Short mmCIF file of C-alpha atoms and ligand atoms in Angstrom, two decimals:
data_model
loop_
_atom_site.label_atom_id
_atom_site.label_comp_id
_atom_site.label_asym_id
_atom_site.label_seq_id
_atom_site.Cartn_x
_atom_site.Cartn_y
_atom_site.Cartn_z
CA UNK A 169 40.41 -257.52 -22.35
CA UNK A 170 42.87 -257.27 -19.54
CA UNK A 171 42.41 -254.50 -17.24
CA UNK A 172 46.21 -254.35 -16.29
CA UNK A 173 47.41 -256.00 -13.03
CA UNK A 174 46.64 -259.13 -11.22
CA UNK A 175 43.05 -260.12 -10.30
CA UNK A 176 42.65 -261.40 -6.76
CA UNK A 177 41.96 -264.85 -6.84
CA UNK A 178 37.93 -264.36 -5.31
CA UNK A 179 37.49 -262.01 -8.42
CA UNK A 180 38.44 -265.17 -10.99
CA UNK A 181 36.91 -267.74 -8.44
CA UNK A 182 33.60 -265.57 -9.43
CA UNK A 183 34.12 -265.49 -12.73
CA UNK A 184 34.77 -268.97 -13.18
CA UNK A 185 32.48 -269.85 -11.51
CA UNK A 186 29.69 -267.66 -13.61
CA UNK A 187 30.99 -269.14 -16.72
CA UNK A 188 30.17 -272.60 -15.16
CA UNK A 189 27.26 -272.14 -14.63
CA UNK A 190 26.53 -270.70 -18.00
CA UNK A 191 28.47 -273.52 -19.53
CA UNK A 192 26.35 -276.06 -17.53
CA UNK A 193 22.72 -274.48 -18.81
CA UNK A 194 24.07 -275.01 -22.03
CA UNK A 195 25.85 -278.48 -21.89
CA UNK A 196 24.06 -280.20 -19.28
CA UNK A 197 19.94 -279.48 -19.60
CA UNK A 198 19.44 -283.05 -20.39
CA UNK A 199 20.05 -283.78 -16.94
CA UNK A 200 17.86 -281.52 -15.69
CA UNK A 201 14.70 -282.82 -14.11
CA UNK A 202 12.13 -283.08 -15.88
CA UNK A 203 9.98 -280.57 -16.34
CA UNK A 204 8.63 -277.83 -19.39
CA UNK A 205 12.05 -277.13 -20.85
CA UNK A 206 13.10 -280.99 -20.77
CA UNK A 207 13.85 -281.86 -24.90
CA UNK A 208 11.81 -283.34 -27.17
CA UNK A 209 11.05 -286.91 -26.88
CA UNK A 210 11.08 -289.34 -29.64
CA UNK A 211 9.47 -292.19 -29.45
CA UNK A 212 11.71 -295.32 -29.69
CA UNK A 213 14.58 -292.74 -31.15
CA UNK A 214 15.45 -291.30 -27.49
CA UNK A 215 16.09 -293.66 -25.18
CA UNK A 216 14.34 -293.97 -22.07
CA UNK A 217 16.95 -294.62 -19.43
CA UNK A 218 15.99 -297.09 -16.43
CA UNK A 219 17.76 -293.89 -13.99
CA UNK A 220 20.39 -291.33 -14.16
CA UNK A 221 22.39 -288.15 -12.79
CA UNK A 222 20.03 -285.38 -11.99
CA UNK A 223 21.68 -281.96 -11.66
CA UNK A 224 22.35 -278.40 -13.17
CA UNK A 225 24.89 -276.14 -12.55
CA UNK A 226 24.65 -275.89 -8.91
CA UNK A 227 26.55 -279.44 -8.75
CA UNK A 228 28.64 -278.42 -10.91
CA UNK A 229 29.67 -275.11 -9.50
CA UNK A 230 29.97 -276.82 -5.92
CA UNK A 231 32.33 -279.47 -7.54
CA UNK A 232 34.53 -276.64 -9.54
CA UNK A 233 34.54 -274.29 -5.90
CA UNK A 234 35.61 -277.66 -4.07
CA UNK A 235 38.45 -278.72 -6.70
CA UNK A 236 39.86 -274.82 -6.91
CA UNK A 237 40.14 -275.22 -3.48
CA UNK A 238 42.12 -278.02 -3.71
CA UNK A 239 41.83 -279.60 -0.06
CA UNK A 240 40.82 -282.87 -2.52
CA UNK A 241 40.89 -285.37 0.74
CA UNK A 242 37.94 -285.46 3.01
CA UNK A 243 37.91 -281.58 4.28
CA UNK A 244 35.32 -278.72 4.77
CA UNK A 245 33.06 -280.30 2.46
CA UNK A 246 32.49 -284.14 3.96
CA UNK A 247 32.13 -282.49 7.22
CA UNK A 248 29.37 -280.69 6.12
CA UNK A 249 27.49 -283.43 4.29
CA UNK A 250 27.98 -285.67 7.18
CA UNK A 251 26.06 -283.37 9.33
CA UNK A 252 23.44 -282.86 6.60
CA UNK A 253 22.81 -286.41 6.03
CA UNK A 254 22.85 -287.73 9.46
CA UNK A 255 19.80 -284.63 9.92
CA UNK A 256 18.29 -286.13 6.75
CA UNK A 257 17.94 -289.59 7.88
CA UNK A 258 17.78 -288.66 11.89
CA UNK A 259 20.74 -290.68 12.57
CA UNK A 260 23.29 -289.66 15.00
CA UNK A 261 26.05 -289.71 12.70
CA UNK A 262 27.02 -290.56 8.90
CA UNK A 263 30.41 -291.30 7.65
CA UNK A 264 30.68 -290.56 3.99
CA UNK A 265 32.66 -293.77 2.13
CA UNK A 266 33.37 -294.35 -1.47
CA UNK A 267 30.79 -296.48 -2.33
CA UNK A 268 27.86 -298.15 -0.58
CA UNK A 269 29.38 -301.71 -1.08
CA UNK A 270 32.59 -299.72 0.85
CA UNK A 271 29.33 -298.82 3.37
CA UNK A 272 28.22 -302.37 3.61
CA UNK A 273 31.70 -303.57 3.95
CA UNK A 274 32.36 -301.48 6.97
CA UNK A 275 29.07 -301.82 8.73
CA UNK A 276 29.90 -305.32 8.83
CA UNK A 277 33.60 -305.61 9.64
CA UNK A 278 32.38 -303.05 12.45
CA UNK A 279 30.40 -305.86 14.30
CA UNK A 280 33.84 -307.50 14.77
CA UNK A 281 35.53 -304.70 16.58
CA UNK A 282 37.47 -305.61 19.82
CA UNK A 283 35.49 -302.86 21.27
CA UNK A 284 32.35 -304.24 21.29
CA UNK A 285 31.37 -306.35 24.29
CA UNK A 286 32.87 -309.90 23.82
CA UNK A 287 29.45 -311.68 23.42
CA UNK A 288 27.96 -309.12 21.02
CA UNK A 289 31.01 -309.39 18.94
CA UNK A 290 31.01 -310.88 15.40
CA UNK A 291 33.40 -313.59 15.32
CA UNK A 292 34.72 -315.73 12.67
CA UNK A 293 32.06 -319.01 12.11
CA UNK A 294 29.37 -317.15 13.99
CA UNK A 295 26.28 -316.27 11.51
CA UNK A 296 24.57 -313.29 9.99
CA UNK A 297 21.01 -313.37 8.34
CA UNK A 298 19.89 -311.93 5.39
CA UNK A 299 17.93 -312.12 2.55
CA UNK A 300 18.77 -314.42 -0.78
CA UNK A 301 17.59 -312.05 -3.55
CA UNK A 302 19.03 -308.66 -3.74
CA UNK A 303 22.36 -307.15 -4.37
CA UNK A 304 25.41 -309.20 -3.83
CA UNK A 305 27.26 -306.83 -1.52
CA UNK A 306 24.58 -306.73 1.20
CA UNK A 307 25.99 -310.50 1.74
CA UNK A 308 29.10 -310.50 0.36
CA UNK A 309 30.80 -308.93 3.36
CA UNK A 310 29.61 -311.54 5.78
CA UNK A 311 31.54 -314.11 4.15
CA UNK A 312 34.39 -311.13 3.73
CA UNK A 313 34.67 -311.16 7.28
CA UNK A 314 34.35 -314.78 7.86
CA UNK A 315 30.89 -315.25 9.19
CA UNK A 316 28.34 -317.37 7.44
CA UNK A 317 25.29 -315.74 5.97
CA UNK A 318 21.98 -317.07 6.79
CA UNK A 319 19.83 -316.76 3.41
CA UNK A 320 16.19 -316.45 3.98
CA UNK A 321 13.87 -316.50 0.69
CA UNK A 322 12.11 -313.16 -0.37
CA UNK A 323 8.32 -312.25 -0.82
CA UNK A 324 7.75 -312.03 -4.48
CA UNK A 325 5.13 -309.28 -4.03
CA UNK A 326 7.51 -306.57 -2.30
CA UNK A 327 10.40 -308.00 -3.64
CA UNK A 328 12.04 -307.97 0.47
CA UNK A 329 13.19 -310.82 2.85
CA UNK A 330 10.10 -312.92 4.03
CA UNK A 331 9.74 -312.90 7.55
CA UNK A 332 8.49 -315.99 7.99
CA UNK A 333 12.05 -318.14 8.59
CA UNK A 334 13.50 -315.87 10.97
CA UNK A 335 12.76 -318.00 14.22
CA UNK A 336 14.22 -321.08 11.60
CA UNK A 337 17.24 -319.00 11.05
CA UNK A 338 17.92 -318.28 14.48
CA UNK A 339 20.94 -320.46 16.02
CA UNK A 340 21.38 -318.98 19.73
CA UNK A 341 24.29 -317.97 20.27
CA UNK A 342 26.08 -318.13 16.87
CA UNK A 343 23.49 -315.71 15.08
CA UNK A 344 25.00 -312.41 15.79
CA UNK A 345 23.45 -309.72 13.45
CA UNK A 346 20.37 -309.61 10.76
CA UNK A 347 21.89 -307.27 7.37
CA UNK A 348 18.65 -306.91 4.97
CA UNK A 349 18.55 -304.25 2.03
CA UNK A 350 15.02 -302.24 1.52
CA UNK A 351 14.18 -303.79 -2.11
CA UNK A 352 14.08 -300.66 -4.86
CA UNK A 353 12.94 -298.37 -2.25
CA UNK A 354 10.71 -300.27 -0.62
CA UNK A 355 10.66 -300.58 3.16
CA UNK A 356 11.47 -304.29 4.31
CA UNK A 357 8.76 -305.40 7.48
CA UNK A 358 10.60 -303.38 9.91
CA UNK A 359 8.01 -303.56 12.58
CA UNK A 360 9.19 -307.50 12.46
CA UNK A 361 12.75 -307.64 12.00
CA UNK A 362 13.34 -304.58 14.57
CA UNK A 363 11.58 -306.63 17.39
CA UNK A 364 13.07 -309.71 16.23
CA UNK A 365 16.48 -307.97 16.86
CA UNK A 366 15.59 -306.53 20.19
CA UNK A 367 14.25 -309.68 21.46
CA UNK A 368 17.74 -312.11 20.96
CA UNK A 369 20.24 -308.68 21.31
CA UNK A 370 21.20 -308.82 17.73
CA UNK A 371 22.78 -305.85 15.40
CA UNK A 372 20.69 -305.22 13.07
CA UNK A 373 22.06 -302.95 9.69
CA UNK A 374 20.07 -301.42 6.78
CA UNK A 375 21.38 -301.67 3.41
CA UNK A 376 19.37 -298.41 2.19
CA UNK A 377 21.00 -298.04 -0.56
CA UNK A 378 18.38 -297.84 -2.67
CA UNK A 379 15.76 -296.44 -0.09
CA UNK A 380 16.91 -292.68 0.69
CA UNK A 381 14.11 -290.94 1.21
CA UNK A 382 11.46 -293.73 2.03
CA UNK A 383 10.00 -293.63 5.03
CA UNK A 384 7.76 -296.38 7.52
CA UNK A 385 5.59 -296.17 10.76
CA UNK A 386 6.07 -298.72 12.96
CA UNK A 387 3.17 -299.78 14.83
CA UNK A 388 1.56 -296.98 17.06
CA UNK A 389 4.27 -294.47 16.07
CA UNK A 390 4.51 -292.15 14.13
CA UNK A 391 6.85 -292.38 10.23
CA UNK A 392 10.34 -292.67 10.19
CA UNK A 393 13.33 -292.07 7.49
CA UNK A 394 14.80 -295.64 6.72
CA UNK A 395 18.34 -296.03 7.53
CA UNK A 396 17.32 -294.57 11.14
CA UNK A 397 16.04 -298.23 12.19
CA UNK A 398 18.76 -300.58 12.60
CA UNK A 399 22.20 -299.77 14.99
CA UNK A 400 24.08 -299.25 11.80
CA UNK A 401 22.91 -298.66 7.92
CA UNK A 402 24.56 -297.63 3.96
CA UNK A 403 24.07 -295.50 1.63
CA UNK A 404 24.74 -295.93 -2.28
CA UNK A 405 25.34 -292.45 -4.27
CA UNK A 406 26.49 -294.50 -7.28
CA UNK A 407 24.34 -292.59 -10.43
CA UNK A 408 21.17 -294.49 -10.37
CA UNK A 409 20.41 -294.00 -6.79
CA UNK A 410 18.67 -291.39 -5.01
CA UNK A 411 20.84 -288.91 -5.19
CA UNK A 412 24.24 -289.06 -6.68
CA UNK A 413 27.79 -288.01 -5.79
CA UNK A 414 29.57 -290.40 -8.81
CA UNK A 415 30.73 -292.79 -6.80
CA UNK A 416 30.35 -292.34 -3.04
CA UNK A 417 28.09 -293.56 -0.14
CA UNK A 418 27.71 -293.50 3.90
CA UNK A 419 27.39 -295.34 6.69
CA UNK A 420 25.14 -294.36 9.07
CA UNK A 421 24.88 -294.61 13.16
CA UNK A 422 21.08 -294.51 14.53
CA UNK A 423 22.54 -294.09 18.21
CA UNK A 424 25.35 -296.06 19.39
CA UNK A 425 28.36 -293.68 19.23
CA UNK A 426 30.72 -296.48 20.14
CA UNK A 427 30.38 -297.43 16.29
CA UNK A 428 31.77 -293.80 14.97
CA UNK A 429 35.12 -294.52 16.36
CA UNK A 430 35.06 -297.75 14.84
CA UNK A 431 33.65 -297.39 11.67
CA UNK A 432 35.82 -294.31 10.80
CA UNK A 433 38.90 -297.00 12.35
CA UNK A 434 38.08 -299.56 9.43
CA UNK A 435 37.33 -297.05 6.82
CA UNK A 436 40.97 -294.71 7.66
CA UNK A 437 43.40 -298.11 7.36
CA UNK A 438 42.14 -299.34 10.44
CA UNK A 439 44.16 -296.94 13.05
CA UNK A 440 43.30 -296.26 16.11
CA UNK A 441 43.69 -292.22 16.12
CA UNK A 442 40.50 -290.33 15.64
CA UNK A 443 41.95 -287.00 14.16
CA UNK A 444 40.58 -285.50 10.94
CA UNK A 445 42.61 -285.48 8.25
CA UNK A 446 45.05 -282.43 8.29
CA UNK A 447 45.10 -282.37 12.03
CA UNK A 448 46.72 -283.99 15.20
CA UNK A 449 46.11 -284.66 18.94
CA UNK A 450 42.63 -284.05 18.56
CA UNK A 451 42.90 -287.19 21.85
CA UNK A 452 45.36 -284.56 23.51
CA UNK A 453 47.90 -287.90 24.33
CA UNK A 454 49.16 -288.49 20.76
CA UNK A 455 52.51 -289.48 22.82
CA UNK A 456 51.15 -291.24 25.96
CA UNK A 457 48.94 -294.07 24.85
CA UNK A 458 50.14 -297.95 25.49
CA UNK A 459 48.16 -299.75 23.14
CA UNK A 460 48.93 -303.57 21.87
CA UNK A 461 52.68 -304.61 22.73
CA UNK A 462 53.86 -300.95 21.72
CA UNK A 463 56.27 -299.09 23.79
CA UNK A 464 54.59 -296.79 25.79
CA UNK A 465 54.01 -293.02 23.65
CA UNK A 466 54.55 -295.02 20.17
CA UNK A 467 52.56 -292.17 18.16
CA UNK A 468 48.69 -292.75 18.24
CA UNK A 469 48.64 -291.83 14.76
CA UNK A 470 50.73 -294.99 13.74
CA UNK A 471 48.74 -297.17 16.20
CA UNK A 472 46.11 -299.52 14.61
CA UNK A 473 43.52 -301.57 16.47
CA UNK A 474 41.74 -303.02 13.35
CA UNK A 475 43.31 -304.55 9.90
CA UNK A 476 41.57 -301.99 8.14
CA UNK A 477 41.23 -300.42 4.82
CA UNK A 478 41.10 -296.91 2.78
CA UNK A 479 37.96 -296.61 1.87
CA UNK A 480 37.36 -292.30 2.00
CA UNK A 481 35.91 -290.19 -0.74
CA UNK A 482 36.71 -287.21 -2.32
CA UNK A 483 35.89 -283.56 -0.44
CA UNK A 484 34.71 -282.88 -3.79
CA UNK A 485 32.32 -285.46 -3.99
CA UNK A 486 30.76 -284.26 -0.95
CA UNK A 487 30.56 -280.95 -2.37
CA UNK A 488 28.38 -282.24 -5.04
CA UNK A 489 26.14 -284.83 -2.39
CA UNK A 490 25.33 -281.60 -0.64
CA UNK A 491 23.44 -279.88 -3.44
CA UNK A 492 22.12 -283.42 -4.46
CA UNK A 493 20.97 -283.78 -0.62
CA UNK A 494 18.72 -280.30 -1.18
CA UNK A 495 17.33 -282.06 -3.98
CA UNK A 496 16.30 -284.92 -2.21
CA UNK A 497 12.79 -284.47 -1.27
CA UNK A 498 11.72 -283.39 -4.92
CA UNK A 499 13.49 -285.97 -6.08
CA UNK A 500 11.27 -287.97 -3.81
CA UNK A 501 8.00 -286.74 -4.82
CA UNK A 502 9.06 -287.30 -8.61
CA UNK A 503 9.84 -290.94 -8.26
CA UNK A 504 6.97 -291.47 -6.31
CA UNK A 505 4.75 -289.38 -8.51
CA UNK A 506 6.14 -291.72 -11.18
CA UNK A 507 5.53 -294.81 -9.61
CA UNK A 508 2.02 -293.94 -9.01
CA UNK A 509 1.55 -293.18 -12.73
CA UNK A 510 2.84 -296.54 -14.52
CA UNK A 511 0.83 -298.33 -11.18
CA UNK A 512 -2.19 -297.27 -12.53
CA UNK A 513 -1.65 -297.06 -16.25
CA UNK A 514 -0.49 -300.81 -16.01
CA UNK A 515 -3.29 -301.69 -13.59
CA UNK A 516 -5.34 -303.29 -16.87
CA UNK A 517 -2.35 -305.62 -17.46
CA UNK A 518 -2.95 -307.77 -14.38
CA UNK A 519 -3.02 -310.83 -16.37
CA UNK A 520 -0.08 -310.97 -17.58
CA UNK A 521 2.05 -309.10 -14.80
CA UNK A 522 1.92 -308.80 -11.21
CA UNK A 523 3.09 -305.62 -9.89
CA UNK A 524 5.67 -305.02 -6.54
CA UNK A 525 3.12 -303.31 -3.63
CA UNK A 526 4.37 -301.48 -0.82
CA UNK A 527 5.16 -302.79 2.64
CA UNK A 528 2.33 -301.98 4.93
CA UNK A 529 3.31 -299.24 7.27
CA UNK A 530 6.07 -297.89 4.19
CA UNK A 531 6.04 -294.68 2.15
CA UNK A 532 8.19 -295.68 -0.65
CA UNK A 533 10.47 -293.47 -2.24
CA UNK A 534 11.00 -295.80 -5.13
CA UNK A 535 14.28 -296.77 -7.00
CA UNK A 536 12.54 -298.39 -9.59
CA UNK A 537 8.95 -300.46 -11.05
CA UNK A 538 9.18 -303.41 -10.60
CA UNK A 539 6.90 -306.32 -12.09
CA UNK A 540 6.50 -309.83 -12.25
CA UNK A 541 5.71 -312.18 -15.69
CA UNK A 542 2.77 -313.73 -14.26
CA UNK A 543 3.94 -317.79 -14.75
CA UNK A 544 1.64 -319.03 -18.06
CA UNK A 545 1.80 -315.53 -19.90
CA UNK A 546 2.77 -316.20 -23.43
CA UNK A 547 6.08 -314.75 -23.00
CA UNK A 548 9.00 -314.56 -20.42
CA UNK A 549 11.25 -312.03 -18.45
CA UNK A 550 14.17 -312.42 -20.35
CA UNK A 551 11.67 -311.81 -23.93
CA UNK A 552 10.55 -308.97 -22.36
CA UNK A 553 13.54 -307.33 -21.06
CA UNK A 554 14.96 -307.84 -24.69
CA UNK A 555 11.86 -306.75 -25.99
CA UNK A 556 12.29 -303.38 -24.50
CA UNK A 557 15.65 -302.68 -25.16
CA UNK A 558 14.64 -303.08 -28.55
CA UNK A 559 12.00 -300.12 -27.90
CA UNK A 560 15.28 -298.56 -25.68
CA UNK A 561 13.21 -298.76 -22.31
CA UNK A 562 16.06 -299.38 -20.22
CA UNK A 563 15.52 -302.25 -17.50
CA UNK A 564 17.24 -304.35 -14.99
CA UNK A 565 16.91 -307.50 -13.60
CA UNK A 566 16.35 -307.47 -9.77
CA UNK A 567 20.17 -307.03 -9.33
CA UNK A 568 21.23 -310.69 -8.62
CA UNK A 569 18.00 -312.66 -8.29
CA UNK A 570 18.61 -315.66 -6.06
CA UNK A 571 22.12 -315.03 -5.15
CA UNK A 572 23.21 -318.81 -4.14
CA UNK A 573 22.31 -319.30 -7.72
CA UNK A 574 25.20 -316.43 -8.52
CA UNK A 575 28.59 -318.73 -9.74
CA UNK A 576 29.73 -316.64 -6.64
CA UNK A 577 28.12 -318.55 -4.12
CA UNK A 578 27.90 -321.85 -5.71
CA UNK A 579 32.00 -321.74 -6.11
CA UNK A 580 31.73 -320.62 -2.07
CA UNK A 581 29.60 -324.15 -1.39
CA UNK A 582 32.04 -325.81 -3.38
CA UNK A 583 34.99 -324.86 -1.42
CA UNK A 584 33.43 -325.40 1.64
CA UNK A 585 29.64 -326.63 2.52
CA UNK A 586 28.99 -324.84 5.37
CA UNK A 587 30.33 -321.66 3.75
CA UNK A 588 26.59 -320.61 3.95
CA UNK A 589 23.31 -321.90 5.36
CA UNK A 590 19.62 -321.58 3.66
CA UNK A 591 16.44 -321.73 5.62
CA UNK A 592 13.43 -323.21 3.98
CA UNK A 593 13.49 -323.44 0.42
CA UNK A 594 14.38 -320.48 -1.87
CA UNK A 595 10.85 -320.23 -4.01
CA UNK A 596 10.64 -316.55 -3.43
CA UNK A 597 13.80 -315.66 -4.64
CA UNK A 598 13.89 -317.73 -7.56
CA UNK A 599 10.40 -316.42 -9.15
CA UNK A 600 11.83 -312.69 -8.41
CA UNK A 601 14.85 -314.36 -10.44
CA UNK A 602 12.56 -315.91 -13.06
CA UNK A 603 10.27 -313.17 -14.16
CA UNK A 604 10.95 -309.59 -12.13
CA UNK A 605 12.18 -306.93 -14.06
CA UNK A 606 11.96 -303.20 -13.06
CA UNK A 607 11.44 -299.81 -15.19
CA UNK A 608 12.85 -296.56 -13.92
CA UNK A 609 10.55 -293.59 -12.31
CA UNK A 610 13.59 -291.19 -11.14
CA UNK A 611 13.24 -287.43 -11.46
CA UNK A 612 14.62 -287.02 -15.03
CA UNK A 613 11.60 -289.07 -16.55
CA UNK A 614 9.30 -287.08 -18.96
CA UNK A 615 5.32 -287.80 -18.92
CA UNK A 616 6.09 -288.62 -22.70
CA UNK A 617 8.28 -291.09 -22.16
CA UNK A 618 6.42 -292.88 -18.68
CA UNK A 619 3.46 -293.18 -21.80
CA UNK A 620 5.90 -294.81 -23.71
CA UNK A 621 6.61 -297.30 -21.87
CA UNK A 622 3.09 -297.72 -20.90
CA UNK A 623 2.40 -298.05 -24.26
CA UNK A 624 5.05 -300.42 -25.30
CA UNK A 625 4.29 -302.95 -22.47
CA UNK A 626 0.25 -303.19 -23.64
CA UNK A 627 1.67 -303.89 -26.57
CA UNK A 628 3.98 -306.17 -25.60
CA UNK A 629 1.20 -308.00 -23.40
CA UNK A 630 -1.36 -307.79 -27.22
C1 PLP B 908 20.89 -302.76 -2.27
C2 PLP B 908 22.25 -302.32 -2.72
N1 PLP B 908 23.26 -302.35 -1.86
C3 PLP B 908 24.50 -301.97 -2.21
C4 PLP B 908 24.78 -301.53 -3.48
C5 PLP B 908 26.18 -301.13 -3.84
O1 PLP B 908 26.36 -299.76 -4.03
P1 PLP B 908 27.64 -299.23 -4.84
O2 PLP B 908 27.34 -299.46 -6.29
O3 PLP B 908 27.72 -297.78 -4.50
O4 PLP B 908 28.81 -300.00 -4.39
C6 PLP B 908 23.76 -301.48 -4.43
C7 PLP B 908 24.06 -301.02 -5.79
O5 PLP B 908 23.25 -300.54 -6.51
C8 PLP B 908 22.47 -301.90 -4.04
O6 PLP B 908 21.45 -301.89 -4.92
#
């Protein structure tokens, strides 16, 4: 009942914000992780889910404090989650972007800046290599940007880029950058591709989307968060990944600060001012810069030294990413906890599948299990991944198999044969096509269910 006059608005920001929370233990405890008070599971009735959001009510508080606020554009929030996620990874700096295809598209297009020295540049024609099974926008922004991508095949058994072809794929003095994804989580061989880089001076970004968390030693040193490896590297915080902001990602800069002013340049509509959002002059000569064939003191703010895009996220979003962040290493344990489980419950089904190992030198925080139809069992992927949505075991392909296979790419060839270049053949990638499929082991799996699906693959292998 109303007291009488007007209640200050941190008085109702409190009470809203109680009856969030006690609104989200009721609605949400589904997507709680798993744990004691997780529902019941019924087998073949409740469906296992290949991943999922994670959360309670702190996410949702943070997202209801961030949207009564009402800043809504990047604001107090992204600031702080940049800061927090660059510490996470140990990267100098992350720029939160709306997805981490936005991430990968402006990791790339940041190779071609004007700003870089003339010989590191990325240029139209010259070459990029990466791998030819994964997700299609690791390598769809190469050709975005005019480059060619160099497609090496992929080792079957960790599901990443084989190292083998990367002296093949090497043309001096066209090759200009190596962009390679971490497959579900696991560490590519960084140990290789790192010195590989260093040795012909060429960028090198991570697409670890799907690897927040996972870690890897290079030789003689000691572990190290992925995404803190190459000069530049994405993040995905699309629902199934690590941790989730709805849509969202980042892109990350290891050390070379030259890239925050250019990154941030493509992802603000390609300008050439470096002020937040809300403020001006941070440069202190908003009206004394002579830039391109403007008159001198055209405002900085209106000045653009890339054709850019809009590619920023919510404040709110970040709001949420920063609980999710806290989450992270549980999160990380879980999946890898999980992983470990189906490894060895599966382990007496070696005849009929063969089962994605880690790197050496990787700790794994895994996006997914992944295994193989061994070629000759009496059934194939495709039976199998019908066979389990049947049971409701959710499953996935390996995103796009052998991507030149994609209609994509083969329409790209069409148009033009030299639209892309493939070293060696493509074996690799086209058994991962053929017979991987992967199983889910994030944080809101119940033991009861990870038996399930141990179950219903024995089974399925009887
Ligand atoms: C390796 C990899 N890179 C990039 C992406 C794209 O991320 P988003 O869905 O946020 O655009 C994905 C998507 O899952 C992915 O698996």
């Amino acid at each position: 009942m109303s007291t009488g006059g007007p209640r200050n608005p941190e008085d109702l920001a409190r009470e809203i914000e109680r009856l969030v929370r006690e609104y989200s233990g009721q609605a949400h405890g589904a997507n709680a992780p798993a744990g004691p008070g997780s529902p019941a599971f019924v087998p073949g009735v409740t469906p296992v889910p290949y991943a999922g959001r994670v959360f309670g009510g702190d996410e949702v508080a943070a997202a209801v404090r961030s949207a009564l606020d009402f800043w809504l554009t990047l604001g107090p929030e992204g600031d702080a989650f940049e800061r927090e996620l660059a510490t996470a990874i140990g990267v100098s700096r992350s720029i939160l972007v709306n997805s981490g295809s936005s991430a990968n598209l402006l990791a790339l297009s940041a190779l071609t800046s004007p700003k870089l020295p003339a010989e590191r540049r990325l240029r139209p024609g010259d070459e990029v290599i990466t791998c030819a099974s994964g997700f299609p926008t690791t390598a769809a922004p190469i050709v975005q940007n005019g480059a060619v991508p160099v497609f090496l095949d992929a080792d079957p058994s960790t599901g990443n880029v084989d190292c083998s072809g990367l002296e093949e794929a090497y043309a001096p003095g066209r090759t200009k950058a190596v962009m390679l994804a971490h497959a579900l989580g696991n560490p590519f061989d960084l140990a290789r591709v790192t010195a590989f880089c260093r040795a012909r001076d060429l960028w090198l970004i991570e697409d670890n989307c799907d690897a927040l968390g996972s870690r890897y030693a290079l030789p003689g040193e000691s572990p190290r968060w992925t995404g803190s490896f190459g000069d530049l590297s994405t993040q995905s915080f699309y629902p199934p990944h690590h941790i989730t902001t709805g849509e969202g990602g980042a892109v990350n800069i290891a050390r070379d600060m030259r890239f925050k002013v250019i990154v941030e340049s493509f992802r603000d509509w390609g300008r050439d001012c470096w002020c937040a959002s809300g403020k001006d002059n941070t440069c202190g000569k908003r009206f004394a810069w002579q830039l391109g064939d403007l008159p001198e003191g055209y405002d900085h703010k209106y000045t653009y030294s890339h054709l850019g895009y809009n590619l920023k996220p919510l404040d709110v979003q970040a709001a949420i990413g920063r609980v999710q962040l806290g989450r992270l290493p549980g999160f990380g344990e879980a999946r890898r906890r999980n992983w470990e489980y189906l490894r060895s419950a599966l382990e007496p089904l070696s005849g009929s599948f063969d089962f994605m190992r880690a790197t050496p030198g990787a700790e794994p925080s895994w996006f997914g299990f992944m295994l193989l139809v061994r070629d000759g069992a009496p059934f194939t992927a495709v039976e199998l991944s019908r066979g389990l949505d049947e049971k409701k075991i959710g499953n996935r392909r390996l995103f796009g198999g052998n991507l030149v296979r994609q209609p994509a790419f083969v329409q790209l060839l069409r148009d033009d044969p030299a639209a892309f270049r493939v070293v060696g053949g493509l074996d690799g990638a086209d058994r991962l096509m053929r017979s991987a499929l992967f199983v889910g082991v994030y944080p809101g799996l119940t033991r009861p269910m990870l038996d399930y699906v141990v179950e219903t693959l024995h089974q399925f292998a009887r």
